[in-house]
Amino acid sequence: MTVGLKGEADEPGWEVDPDDEWGVAVVATVGRQLKLRREAVGMKAGDFGKAVGYGEDLVYKIEGGKRIPRPEYLDKADMVLGAGGLIAAMKEDVAKVRYPKKVRALAESEGKAVEIGVYECNIIAGLLQTPEHARALIEAAQPPYSPDDVERMVAARLARRSVFERTPAPSIHFVLEEAPLRRQVGGTMVWRQQLEHVLEVGRLHGVTLQVMPTNTDPHPGLDGRIELLKFPDGTAAGRSDGAFNGRPITDPKQLRILELRYSTIRAQALPPRESLAFIEQLLGEK
């Protein structure tokens, strides 16, 4: 590969999941369009690669539907091939392909919800995680994920945070256990940045954050996380690690059980103002 041009080793986490039929189809279509446009203007793959800053081998893999092109790759390709924005317009669908199917489905549901409720007992909620904290958690898994999978999972988790930027914003409430807030995942600096980020999000309009103290009575969330989503048409969905085998549910009777558990947890946790003060106190202890 020519010095200065990007190859596979420079871009972990951009492989196509062969089990993701929709993703495979999107990347194959985009790759085919890139190849047709390159050939239409008479450019060889090597020359095109130099023009966009990528090695010839990576150009062929993207055109062959074996690699997910980065957004900046599509922008440069659009300019070099004179596509007038047609290639760059593919970025939204291509970006979704990088995320695992389950995460993509969850992000789509969260993107439609008008109300989101999350209780986490073992970790800080994914919607609240910083990149460094998320990476440290994912890298701690056993058996370990490959570097490519780690990068893909971190990117997917961070993409879900776009829910905070929606207009109108949904109502979002979190209940976090004290123990994960005290655990210095990734080291002291990463931990402090994570708590500062939790405080920042907790102060956003439309976000309510509560802390469940460790020194408290048992509550119905001790057997796992709970997530509840309510949609504009009045329907809802939920999931709990400790109920209904952890499967997503939409049945009203089952949802009422999760809502009862979640409301009990919220009633037992510290009020929002005291919760933010508690996290500030944690930061002041170190």
PDB file of C-alpha atoms in Angstrom:
ATOM      1  CA  MET A   1       0.000   0.000   0.000  1.00  0.00           C
ATOM      2  CA  THR A   2       1.264   3.492  -0.817  1.00  0.00           C
ATOM      3  CA  VAL A   3       2.585   5.397   2.209  1.00  0.00           C
ATOM      4  CA  GLY A   4       0.006   7.852   3.557  1.00  0.00           C
ATOM      5  CA  LEU A   5      -3.024   6.020   2.145  1.00  0.00           C
ATOM      6  CA  LYS A   6      -5.439   4.318   4.524  1.00  0.00           C
ATOM      7  CA  GLY A   7      -5.781   0.545   4.564  1.00  0.00           C
ATOM      8  CA  GLU A   8      -7.770  -1.997   6.605  1.00  0.00           C
ATOM      9  CA  ALA A   9      -5.399  -1.824   9.574  1.00  0.00           C
ATOM     10  CA  ASP A  10      -6.131   1.893   9.892  1.00  0.00           C
ATOM     11  CA  GLU A  11      -9.891   1.402  10.078  1.00  0.00           C
ATOM     12  CA  PRO A  12     -11.003  -1.257  12.568  1.00  0.00           C
ATOM     13  CA  GLY A  13     -14.725  -1.784  13.088  1.00  0.00           C
ATOM     14  CA  TRP A  14     -15.887  -1.142   9.508  1.00  0.00           C
ATOM     15  CA  GLU A  15     -16.487  -4.720   8.374  1.00  0.00           C
ATOM     16  CA  VAL A  16     -19.942  -5.825   7.264  1.00  0.00           C
ATOM     17  CA  ASP A  17     -21.791  -8.235   9.563  1.00  0.00           C
ATOM     18  CA  PRO A  18     -22.612 -11.193   7.253  1.00  0.00           C
ATOM     19  CA  ASP A  19     -25.706 -12.004   9.344  1.00  0.00           C
ATOM     20  CA  ASP A  20     -27.162  -8.515   8.842  1.00  0.00           C
ATOM     21  CA  GLU A  21     -29.102  -8.973   5.594  1.00  0.00           C
ATOM     22  CA  TRP A  22     -30.241  -5.342   5.387  1.00  0.00           C
ATOM     23  CA  GLY A  23     -26.734  -4.074   6.078  1.00  0.00           C
ATOM     24  CA  VAL A  24     -25.158  -6.388   3.520  1.00  0.00           C
ATOM     25  CA  ALA A  25     -27.645  -5.205   0.889  1.00  0.00           C
ATOM     26  CA  VAL A  26     -27.034  -1.508   1.635  1.00  0.00           C
ATOM     27  CA  VAL A  27     -23.245  -1.767   1.503  1.00  0.00           C
ATOM     28  CA  ALA A  28     -23.359  -3.895  -1.659  1.00  0.00           C
ATOM     29  CA  THR A  29     -25.597  -1.325  -3.373  1.00  0.00           C
ATOM     30  CA  VAL A  30     -23.399   1.586  -2.340  1.00  0.00           C
ATOM     31  CA  GLY A  31     -20.242  -0.253  -3.424  1.00  0.00           C
ATOM     32  CA  ARG A  32     -21.765  -1.055  -6.811  1.00  0.00           C
ATOM     33  CA  GLN A  33     -22.755   2.588  -7.350  1.00  0.00           C
ATOM     34  CA  LEU A  34     -19.250   3.761  -6.424  1.00  0.00           C
ATOM     35  CA  LYS A  35     -17.676   1.333  -8.881  1.00  0.00           C
ATOM     36  CA  LEU A  36     -20.055   2.285 -11.728  1.00  0.00           C
ATOM     37  CA  ARG A  37     -19.426   5.995 -11.228  1.00  0.00           C
ATOM     38  CA  ARG A  38     -15.653   5.509 -11.002  1.00  0.00           C
ATOM     39  CA  GLU A  39     -15.610   3.495 -14.222  1.00  0.00           C
ATOM     40  CA  ALA A  40     -17.949   5.982 -15.918  1.00  0.00           C
ATOM     41  CA  VAL A  41     -15.378   8.767 -15.480  1.00  0.00           C
ATOM     42  CA  GLY A  42     -12.550   6.472 -16.574  1.00  0.00           C
ATOM     43  CA  MET A  43     -10.635   6.337 -13.274  1.00  0.00           C
ATOM     44  CA  LYS A  44      -8.615   3.312 -12.227  1.00  0.00           C
ATOM     45  CA  ALA A  45      -9.083   2.081  -8.658  1.00  0.00           C
ATOM     46  CA  GLY A  46      -5.532   3.044  -7.714  1.00  0.00           C
ATOM     47  CA  ASP A  47      -5.890   6.593  -9.026  1.00  0.00           C
ATOM     48  CA  PHE A  48      -9.245   6.979  -7.331  1.00  0.00           C
ATOM     49  CA  GLY A  49      -7.765   5.687  -4.066  1.00  0.00           C
ATOM     50  CA  LYS A  50      -5.003   8.272  -4.181  1.00  0.00           C
ATOM     51  CA  ALA A  51      -7.554  11.006  -4.840  1.00  0.00           C
ATOM     52  CA  VAL A  52      -9.609  10.087  -1.742  1.00  0.00           C
ATOM     53  CA  GLY A  53      -6.665   9.060   0.455  1.00  0.00           C
ATOM     54  CA  TYR A  54      -7.285   5.296   0.524  1.00  0.00           C
ATOM     55  CA  GLY A  55      -5.280   2.300  -0.630  1.00  0.00           C
ATOM     56  CA  GLU A  56      -6.328   0.434  -3.772  1.00  0.00           C
ATOM     57  CA  ASP A  57      -7.105  -2.736  -1.783  1.00  0.00           C
ATOM     58  CA  LEU A  58      -9.578  -0.851   0.427  1.00  0.00           C
ATOM     59  CA  VAL A  59     -11.222   0.768  -2.604  1.00  0.00           C
ATOM     60  CA  TYR A  60     -11.852  -2.684  -4.088  1.00  0.00           C
ATOM     61  CA  LYS A  61     -13.254  -4.003  -0.807  1.00  0.00           C
ATOM     62  CA  ILE A  62     -15.650  -1.068  -0.450  1.00  0.00           C
ATOM     63  CA  GLU A  63     -16.778  -1.422  -4.063  1.00  0.00           C
ATOM     64  CA  GLY A  64     -17.196  -5.161  -3.517  1.00  0.00           C
ATOM     65  CA  GLY A  65     -19.471  -4.645  -0.511  1.00  0.00           C
ATOM     66  CA  LYS A  66     -16.925  -6.094   1.931  1.00  0.00           C
ATOM     67  CA  ARG A  67     -16.251  -2.891   3.876  1.00  0.00           C
ATOM     68  CA  ILE A  68     -18.478  -0.109   5.178  1.00  0.00           C
ATOM     69  CA  PRO A  69     -17.312   3.246   3.738  1.00  0.00           C
ATOM     70  CA  ARG A  70     -16.735   6.060   6.205  1.00  0.00           C
ATOM     71  CA  PRO A  71     -18.833   9.238   5.804  1.00  0.00           C
ATOM     72  CA  GLU A  72     -15.746  11.222   4.774  1.00  0.00           C
ATOM     73  CA  TYR A  73     -14.929   8.575   2.144  1.00  0.00           C
ATOM     74  CA  LEU A  74     -18.362   9.096   0.580  1.00  0.00           C
ATOM     75  CA  ASP A  75     -17.936  12.884   0.721  1.00  0.00           C
ATOM     76  CA  LYS A  76     -14.569  12.712  -1.031  1.00  0.00           C
ATOM     77  CA  ALA A  77     -15.855  10.188  -3.572  1.00  0.00           C
ATOM     78  CA  ASP A  78     -18.795  12.449  -4.354  1.00  0.00           C
ATOM     79  CA  MET A  79     -16.446  15.354  -5.040  1.00  0.00           C
ATOM     80  CA  VAL A  80     -13.839  13.372  -7.011  1.00  0.00           C
ATOM     81  CA  LEU A  81     -16.464  11.646  -9.177  1.00  0.00           C
ATOM     82  CA  GLY A  82     -18.590  14.770  -9.633  1.00  0.00           C
ATOM     83  CA  ALA A  83     -21.711  13.019  -8.334  1.00  0.00           C
ATOM     84  CA  GLY A  84     -23.423  16.244  -7.286  1.00  0.00           C
ATOM     85  CA  GLY A  85     -24.329  15.013  -3.795  1.00  0.00           C
ATOM     86  CA  LEU A  86     -25.845  11.685  -4.846  1.00  0.00           C
ATOM     87  CA  ILE A  87     -23.064   9.633  -3.240  1.00  0.00           C
ATOM     88  CA  ALA A  88     -22.899  11.800  -0.123  1.00  0.00           C
ATOM     89  CA  ALA A  89     -26.647  11.326   0.289  1.00  0.00           C
ATOM     90  CA  MET A  90     -26.024   7.636   1.035  1.00  0.00           C
ATOM     91  CA  LYS A  91     -24.286   8.447   4.336  1.00  0.00           C
ATOM     92  CA  GLU A  92     -27.347   8.122   6.564  1.00  0.00           C
ATOM     93  CA  ASP A  93     -28.162   4.547   5.580  1.00  0.00           C
ATOM     94  CA  VAL A  94     -24.505   3.539   5.471  1.00  0.00           C
ATOM     95  CA  ALA A  95     -23.944   4.881   8.999  1.00  0.00           C
ATOM     96  CA  LYS A  96     -26.715   2.644  10.346  1.00  0.00           C
ATOM     97  CA  VAL A  97     -25.095  -0.463   8.887  1.00  0.00           C
ATOM     98  CA  ARG A  98     -22.133  -0.172  11.235  1.00  0.00           C
ATOM     99  CA  TYR A  99     -24.293  -0.739  14.274  1.00  0.00           C
ATOM    100  CA  PRO A 100     -25.299  -4.278  15.353  1.00  0.00           C
ATOM    101  CA  LYS A 101     -28.880  -5.178  14.412  1.00  0.00           C
ATOM    102  CA  LYS A 102     -30.120  -5.268  18.013  1.00  0.00           C
ATOM    103  CA  VAL A 103     -28.629  -1.868  18.799  1.00  0.00           C
ATOM    104  CA  ARG A 104     -30.020  -0.431  15.563  1.00  0.00           C
ATOM    105  CA  ALA A 105     -33.504  -1.651  16.444  1.00  0.00           C
ATOM    106  CA  LEU A 106     -33.187  -0.222  19.958  1.00  0.00           C
ATOM    107  CA  ALA A 107     -31.951   3.140  18.645  1.00  0.00           C
ATOM    108  CA  GLU A 108     -34.865   3.305  16.193  1.00  0.00           C
ATOM    109  CA  SER A 109     -37.353   2.622  18.995  1.00  0.00           C
ATOM    110  CA  GLU A 110     -35.736   5.225  21.249  1.00  0.00           C
ATOM    111  CA  GLY A 111     -35.802   7.667  18.336  1.00  0.00           C
ATOM    112  CA  LYS A 112     -39.586   7.345  18.079  1.00  0.00           C
ATOM    113  CA  ALA A 113     -40.402   7.353  21.797  1.00  0.00           C
ATOM    114  CA  VAL A 114     -41.922  10.377  23.549  1.00  0.00           C
ATOM    115  CA  GLU A 115     -41.023   8.967  26.957  1.00  0.00           C
ATOM    116  CA  ILE A 116     -38.063   6.789  27.944  1.00  0.00           C
ATOM    117  CA  GLY A 117     -37.514   5.254  31.363  1.00  0.00           C
ATOM    118  CA  VAL A 118     -34.327   3.345  32.235  1.00  0.00           C
ATOM    119  CA  TYR A 119     -33.206   1.589  35.410  1.00  0.00           C
ATOM    120  CA  GLU A 120     -29.698   0.109  35.529  1.00  0.00           C
ATOM    121  CA  CYS A 121     -28.369  -1.950  38.398  1.00  0.00           C
ATOM    122  CA  ASN A 122     -24.853  -3.018  37.316  1.00  0.00           C
ATOM    123  CA  ILE A 123     -23.559  -0.332  34.954  1.00  0.00           C
ATOM    124  CA  ILE A 124     -24.134   3.293  34.060  1.00  0.00           C
ATOM    125  CA  ALA A 125     -26.895   3.383  31.426  1.00  0.00           C
ATOM    126  CA  GLY A 126     -25.608   3.157  27.847  1.00  0.00           C
ATOM    127  CA  LEU A 127     -27.305   6.437  26.890  1.00  0.00           C
ATOM    128  CA  LEU A 128     -25.175   8.156  29.546  1.00  0.00           C
ATOM    129  CA  GLN A 129     -21.792   6.601  28.777  1.00  0.00           C
ATOM    130  CA  THR A 130     -18.769   8.494  27.483  1.00  0.00           C
ATOM    131  CA  PRO A 131     -16.723   6.900  24.654  1.00  0.00           C
ATOM    132  CA  GLU A 132     -13.869   6.026  27.028  1.00  0.00           C
ATOM    133  CA  HIS A 133     -16.162   4.489  29.634  1.00  0.00           C
ATOM    134  CA  ALA A 134     -18.056   2.485  27.000  1.00  0.00           C
ATOM    135  CA  ARG A 135     -14.817   1.195  25.478  1.00  0.00           C
ATOM    136  CA  ALA A 136     -13.452   0.115  28.882  1.00  0.00           C
ATOM    137  CA  LEU A 137     -16.660  -1.783  29.650  1.00  0.00           C
ATOM    138  CA  ILE A 138     -16.764  -3.528  26.291  1.00  0.00           C
ATOM    139  CA  GLU A 139     -13.066  -4.427  26.399  1.00  0.00           C
ATOM    140  CA  ALA A 140     -13.614  -6.092  29.805  1.00  0.00           C
ATOM    141  CA  ALA A 141     -15.875  -8.762  28.293  1.00  0.00           C
ATOM    142  CA  GLN A 142     -14.819 -12.418  28.364  1.00  0.00           C
ATOM    143  CA  PRO A 143     -14.196 -13.935  25.920  1.00  0.00           C
ATOM    144  CA  PRO A 144     -12.867 -10.636  24.573  1.00  0.00           C
ATOM    145  CA  TYR A 145     -14.288  -8.969  21.502  1.00  0.00           C
ATOM    146  CA  SER A 146     -12.025  -8.309  18.531  1.00  0.00           C
ATOM    147  CA  PRO A 147     -10.767  -4.714  18.148  1.00  0.00           C
ATOM    148  CA  ASP A 148     -13.110  -4.318  15.157  1.00  0.00           C
ATOM    149  CA  ASP A 149     -16.111  -5.431  17.195  1.00  0.00           C
ATOM    150  CA  VAL A 150     -15.137  -3.144  20.075  1.00  0.00           C
ATOM    151  CA  GLU A 151     -15.039  -0.111  17.785  1.00  0.00           C
ATOM    152  CA  ARG A 152     -18.337  -1.089  16.159  1.00  0.00           C
ATOM    153  CA  MET A 153     -20.057  -1.487  19.545  1.00  0.00           C
ATOM    154  CA  VAL A 154     -18.677   1.766  20.939  1.00  0.00           C
ATOM    155  CA  ALA A 155     -19.846   3.657  17.846  1.00  0.00           C
ATOM    156  CA  ALA A 156     -23.294   2.091  18.104  1.00  0.00           C
ATOM    157  CA  ARG A 157     -23.639   2.977  21.770  1.00  0.00           C
ATOM    158  CA  LEU A 158     -22.621   6.582  21.177  1.00  0.00           C
ATOM    159  CA  ALA A 159     -24.988   6.943  18.221  1.00  0.00           C
ATOM    160  CA  ARG A 160     -27.940   6.297  20.536  1.00  0.00           C
ATOM    161  CA  ARG A 161     -27.157   9.582  22.327  1.00  0.00           C
ATOM    162  CA  SER A 162     -28.719  11.474  19.423  1.00  0.00           C
ATOM    163  CA  VAL A 163     -32.007  11.009  21.294  1.00  0.00           C
ATOM    164  CA  PHE A 164     -30.993  13.989  23.470  1.00  0.00           C
ATOM    165  CA  GLU A 165     -30.810  16.225  20.383  1.00  0.00           C
ATOM    166  CA  ARG A 166     -34.312  15.527  19.112  1.00  0.00           C
ATOM    167  CA  THR A 167     -36.860  18.296  18.669  1.00  0.00           C
ATOM    168  CA  PRO A 168     -39.234  18.102  20.397  1.00  0.00           C
ATOM    169  CA  ALA A 169     -37.202  16.312  23.028  1.00  0.00           C
ATOM    170  CA  PRO A 170     -38.628  13.194  24.660  1.00  0.00           C
ATOM    171  CA  SER A 171     -39.076  12.941  28.413  1.00  0.00           C
ATOM    172  CA  ILE A 172     -36.237  10.756  29.677  1.00  0.00           C
ATOM    173  CA  HIS A 173     -35.729   9.478  33.199  1.00  0.00           C
ATOM    174  CA  PHE A 174     -32.922   7.357  34.595  1.00  0.00           C
ATOM    175  CA  VAL A 175     -32.428   5.508  37.862  1.00  0.00           C
ATOM    176  CA  LEU A 176     -28.821   4.460  38.500  1.00  0.00           C
ATOM    177  CA  GLU A 177     -27.475   2.387  41.349  1.00  0.00           C
ATOM    178  CA  GLU A 178     -24.821   3.947  43.580  1.00  0.00           C
ATOM    179  CA  ALA A 179     -22.291   1.108  43.183  1.00  0.00           C
ATOM    180  CA  PRO A 180     -21.665   1.541  39.409  1.00  0.00           C
ATOM    181  CA  LEU A 181     -21.277   5.275  39.941  1.00  0.00           C
ATOM    182  CA  ARG A 182     -18.476   4.587  42.433  1.00  0.00           C
ATOM    183  CA  ARG A 183     -16.703   2.000  40.256  1.00  0.00           C
ATOM    184  CA  GLN A 184     -13.719   3.641  38.550  1.00  0.00           C
ATOM    185  CA  VAL A 185     -14.093   1.987  35.150  1.00  0.00           C
ATOM    186  CA  GLY A 186     -11.148   2.908  32.921  1.00  0.00           C
ATOM    187  CA  GLY A 187      -9.219   4.642  35.701  1.00  0.00           C
ATOM    188  CA  THR A 188      -9.679   7.809  37.742  1.00  0.00           C
ATOM    189  CA  MET A 189      -9.658  10.289  34.851  1.00  0.00           C
ATOM    190  CA  VAL A 190     -12.173   8.319  32.759  1.00  0.00           C
ATOM    191  CA  TRP A 191     -14.335   7.845  35.862  1.00  0.00           C
ATOM    192  CA  ARG A 192     -14.365  11.562  36.669  1.00  0.00           C
ATOM    193  CA  GLN A 193     -15.201  12.478  33.070  1.00  0.00           C
ATOM    194  CA  GLN A 194     -18.006   9.921  33.148  1.00  0.00           C
ATOM    195  CA  LEU A 195     -19.565  11.331  36.313  1.00  0.00           C
ATOM    196  CA  GLU A 196     -19.244  14.867  34.959  1.00  0.00           C
ATOM    197  CA  HIS A 197     -21.050  13.749  31.805  1.00  0.00           C
ATOM    198  CA  VAL A 198     -23.817  12.129  33.870  1.00  0.00           C
ATOM    199  CA  LEU A 199     -24.260  15.427  35.710  1.00  0.00           C
ATOM    200  CA  GLU A 200     -24.338  17.362  32.436  1.00  0.00           C
ATOM    201  CA  VAL A 201     -27.053  15.128  30.972  1.00  0.00           C
ATOM    202  CA  GLY A 202     -28.945  15.051  34.263  1.00  0.00           C
ATOM    203  CA  ARG A 203     -29.314  18.827  34.101  1.00  0.00           C
ATOM    204  CA  LEU A 204     -30.772  18.839  30.578  1.00  0.00           C
ATOM    205  CA  HIS A 205     -34.334  19.996  30.089  1.00  0.00           C
ATOM    206  CA  GLY A 206     -36.568  16.955  29.855  1.00  0.00           C
ATOM    207  CA  VAL A 207     -34.119  14.636  31.640  1.00  0.00           C
ATOM    208  CA  THR A 208     -34.671  13.368  35.188  1.00  0.00           C
ATOM    209  CA  LEU A 209     -31.902  11.451  36.914  1.00  0.00           C
ATOM    210  CA  GLN A 210     -32.139   9.587  40.213  1.00  0.00           C
ATOM    211  CA  VAL A 211     -29.669   7.568  42.253  1.00  0.00           C
ATOM    212  CA  MET A 212     -30.578   4.460  44.228  1.00  0.00           C
ATOM    213  CA  PRO A 213     -28.418   4.412  47.388  1.00  0.00           C
ATOM    214  CA  THR A 214     -26.670   1.176  48.261  1.00  0.00           C
ATOM    215  CA  ASN A 215     -27.809   1.480  51.865  1.00  0.00           C
ATOM    216  CA  THR A 216     -31.516   1.037  51.219  1.00  0.00           C
ATOM    217  CA  ASP A 217     -34.226  -1.612  51.402  1.00  0.00           C
ATOM    218  CA  PRO A 218     -34.599  -4.252  48.666  1.00  0.00           C
ATOM    219  CA  HIS A 219     -36.536  -3.138  45.593  1.00  0.00           C
ATOM    220  CA  PRO A 220     -37.992  -4.866  42.487  1.00  0.00           C
ATOM    221  CA  GLY A 221     -35.063  -3.968  40.236  1.00  0.00           C
ATOM    222  CA  LEU A 222     -32.409  -6.087  41.881  1.00  0.00           C
ATOM    223  CA  ASP A 223     -32.732  -8.835  39.260  1.00  0.00           C
ATOM    224  CA  GLY A 224     -31.788  -6.647  36.300  1.00  0.00           C
ATOM    225  CA  ARG A 225     -32.250  -3.565  34.164  1.00  0.00           C
ATOM    226  CA  ILE A 226     -35.619  -2.204  33.059  1.00  0.00           C
ATOM    227  CA  GLU A 227     -36.370  -0.051  30.020  1.00  0.00           C
ATOM    228  CA  LEU A 228     -39.773   1.387  29.154  1.00  0.00           C
ATOM    229  CA  LEU A 229     -40.636   3.273  25.950  1.00  0.00           C
ATOM    230  CA  LYS A 230     -43.881   5.126  25.236  1.00  0.00           C
ATOM    231  CA  PHE A 231     -44.794   6.237  21.710  1.00  0.00           C
ATOM    232  CA  PRO A 232     -46.906   9.088  20.268  1.00  0.00           C
ATOM    233  CA  ASP A 233     -49.798   6.782  19.308  1.00  0.00           C
ATOM    234  CA  GLY A 234     -50.268   5.633  22.913  1.00  0.00           C
ATOM    235  CA  THR A 235     -48.531   2.290  22.481  1.00  0.00           C
ATOM    236  CA  ALA A 236     -45.559   1.222  24.573  1.00  0.00           C
ATOM    237  CA  ALA A 237     -42.775  -1.342  24.739  1.00  0.00           C
ATOM    238  CA  GLY A 238     -40.513  -2.550  27.492  1.00  0.00           C
ATOM    239  CA  ARG A 239     -37.882  -5.015  28.527  1.00  0.00           C
ATOM    240  CA  SER A 240     -36.519  -6.272  31.816  1.00  0.00           C
ATOM    241  CA  ASP A 241     -33.694  -8.699  32.514  1.00  0.00           C
ATOM    242  CA  GLY A 242     -35.713 -10.166  35.387  1.00  0.00           C
ATOM    243  CA  ALA A 243     -39.098 -10.572  33.712  1.00  0.00           C
ATOM    244  CA  PHE A 244     -40.562 -12.409  30.699  1.00  0.00           C
ATOM    245  CA  ASN A 245     -37.203 -14.065  29.958  1.00  0.00           C
ATOM    246  CA  GLY A 246     -35.698 -10.686  29.111  1.00  0.00           C
ATOM    247  CA  ARG A 247     -37.706 -10.453  25.871  1.00  0.00           C
ATOM    248  CA  PRO A 248     -39.082  -7.141  24.543  1.00  0.00           C
ATOM    249  CA  ILE A 249     -42.795  -6.898  25.370  1.00  0.00           C
ATOM    250  CA  THR A 250     -45.740  -4.856  24.116  1.00  0.00           C
ATOM    251  CA  ASP A 251     -48.621  -6.653  25.851  1.00  0.00           C
ATOM    252  CA  PRO A 252     -50.500  -4.130  28.073  1.00  0.00           C
ATOM    253  CA  LYS A 253     -50.809  -6.538  31.001  1.00  0.00           C
ATOM    254  CA  GLN A 254     -47.098  -7.317  30.981  1.00  0.00           C
ATOM    255  CA  LEU A 255     -46.235  -3.643  30.551  1.00  0.00           C
ATOM    256  CA  ARG A 256     -48.257  -2.775  33.640  1.00  0.00           C
ATOM    257  CA  ILE A 257     -46.048  -5.137  35.650  1.00  0.00           C
ATOM    258  CA  LEU A 258     -42.887  -3.396  34.422  1.00  0.00           C
ATOM    259  CA  GLU A 259     -44.430   0.028  35.020  1.00  0.00           C
ATOM    260  CA  LEU A 260     -45.300  -0.981  38.587  1.00  0.00           C
ATOM    261  CA  ARG A 261     -41.751  -2.170  39.208  1.00  0.00           C
ATOM    262  CA  TYR A 262     -40.231   0.935  37.656  1.00  0.00           C
ATOM    263  CA  SER A 263     -42.483   3.335  39.555  1.00  0.00           C
ATOM    264  CA  THR A 264     -41.626   1.545  42.812  1.00  0.00           C
ATOM    265  CA  ILE A 265     -37.911   1.895  42.052  1.00  0.00           C
ATOM    266  CA  ARG A 266     -38.286   5.610  41.292  1.00  0.00           C
ATOM    267  CA  ALA A 267     -40.230   6.177  44.515  1.00  0.00           C
ATOM    268  CA  GLN A 268     -37.476   4.509  46.540  1.00  0.00           C
ATOM    269  CA  ALA A 269     -34.539   6.315  44.859  1.00  0.00           C
ATOM    270  CA  LEU A 270     -33.200   9.707  45.878  1.00  0.00           C
ATOM    271  CA  PRO A 271     -35.122  12.692  44.433  1.00  0.00           C
ATOM    272  CA  PRO A 272     -33.519  14.294  41.344  1.00  0.00           C
ATOM    273  CA  ARG A 273     -31.967  17.295  43.122  1.00  0.00           C
ATOM    274  CA  GLU A 274     -30.493  15.121  45.868  1.00  0.00           C
ATOM    275  CA  SER A 275     -29.257  12.656  43.241  1.00  0.00           C
ATOM    276  CA  LEU A 276     -27.264  15.320  41.387  1.00  0.00           C
ATOM    277  CA  ALA A 277     -25.853  16.547  44.682  1.00  0.00           C
ATOM    278  CA  PHE A 278     -24.880  12.974  45.554  1.00  0.00           C
ATOM    279  CA  ILE A 279     -22.894  12.609  42.308  1.00  0.00           C
ATOM    280  CA  GLU A 280     -21.218  15.976  42.912  1.00  0.00           C
ATOM    281  CA  GLN A 281     -20.256  14.701  46.351  1.00  0.00           C
ATOM    282  CA  LEU A 282     -18.700  11.579  44.803  1.00  0.00           C
ATOM    283  CA  LEU A 283     -16.550  13.781  42.592  1.00  0.00           C
ATOM    284  CA  GLY A 284     -15.503  15.812  45.610  1.00  0.00           C
ATOM    285  CA  GLU A 285     -14.385  12.749  47.550  1.00  0.00           C
ATOM    286  CA  LYS A 286     -11.476  11.949  45.221  1.00  0.00           C
TER     287      LYS A 286
END
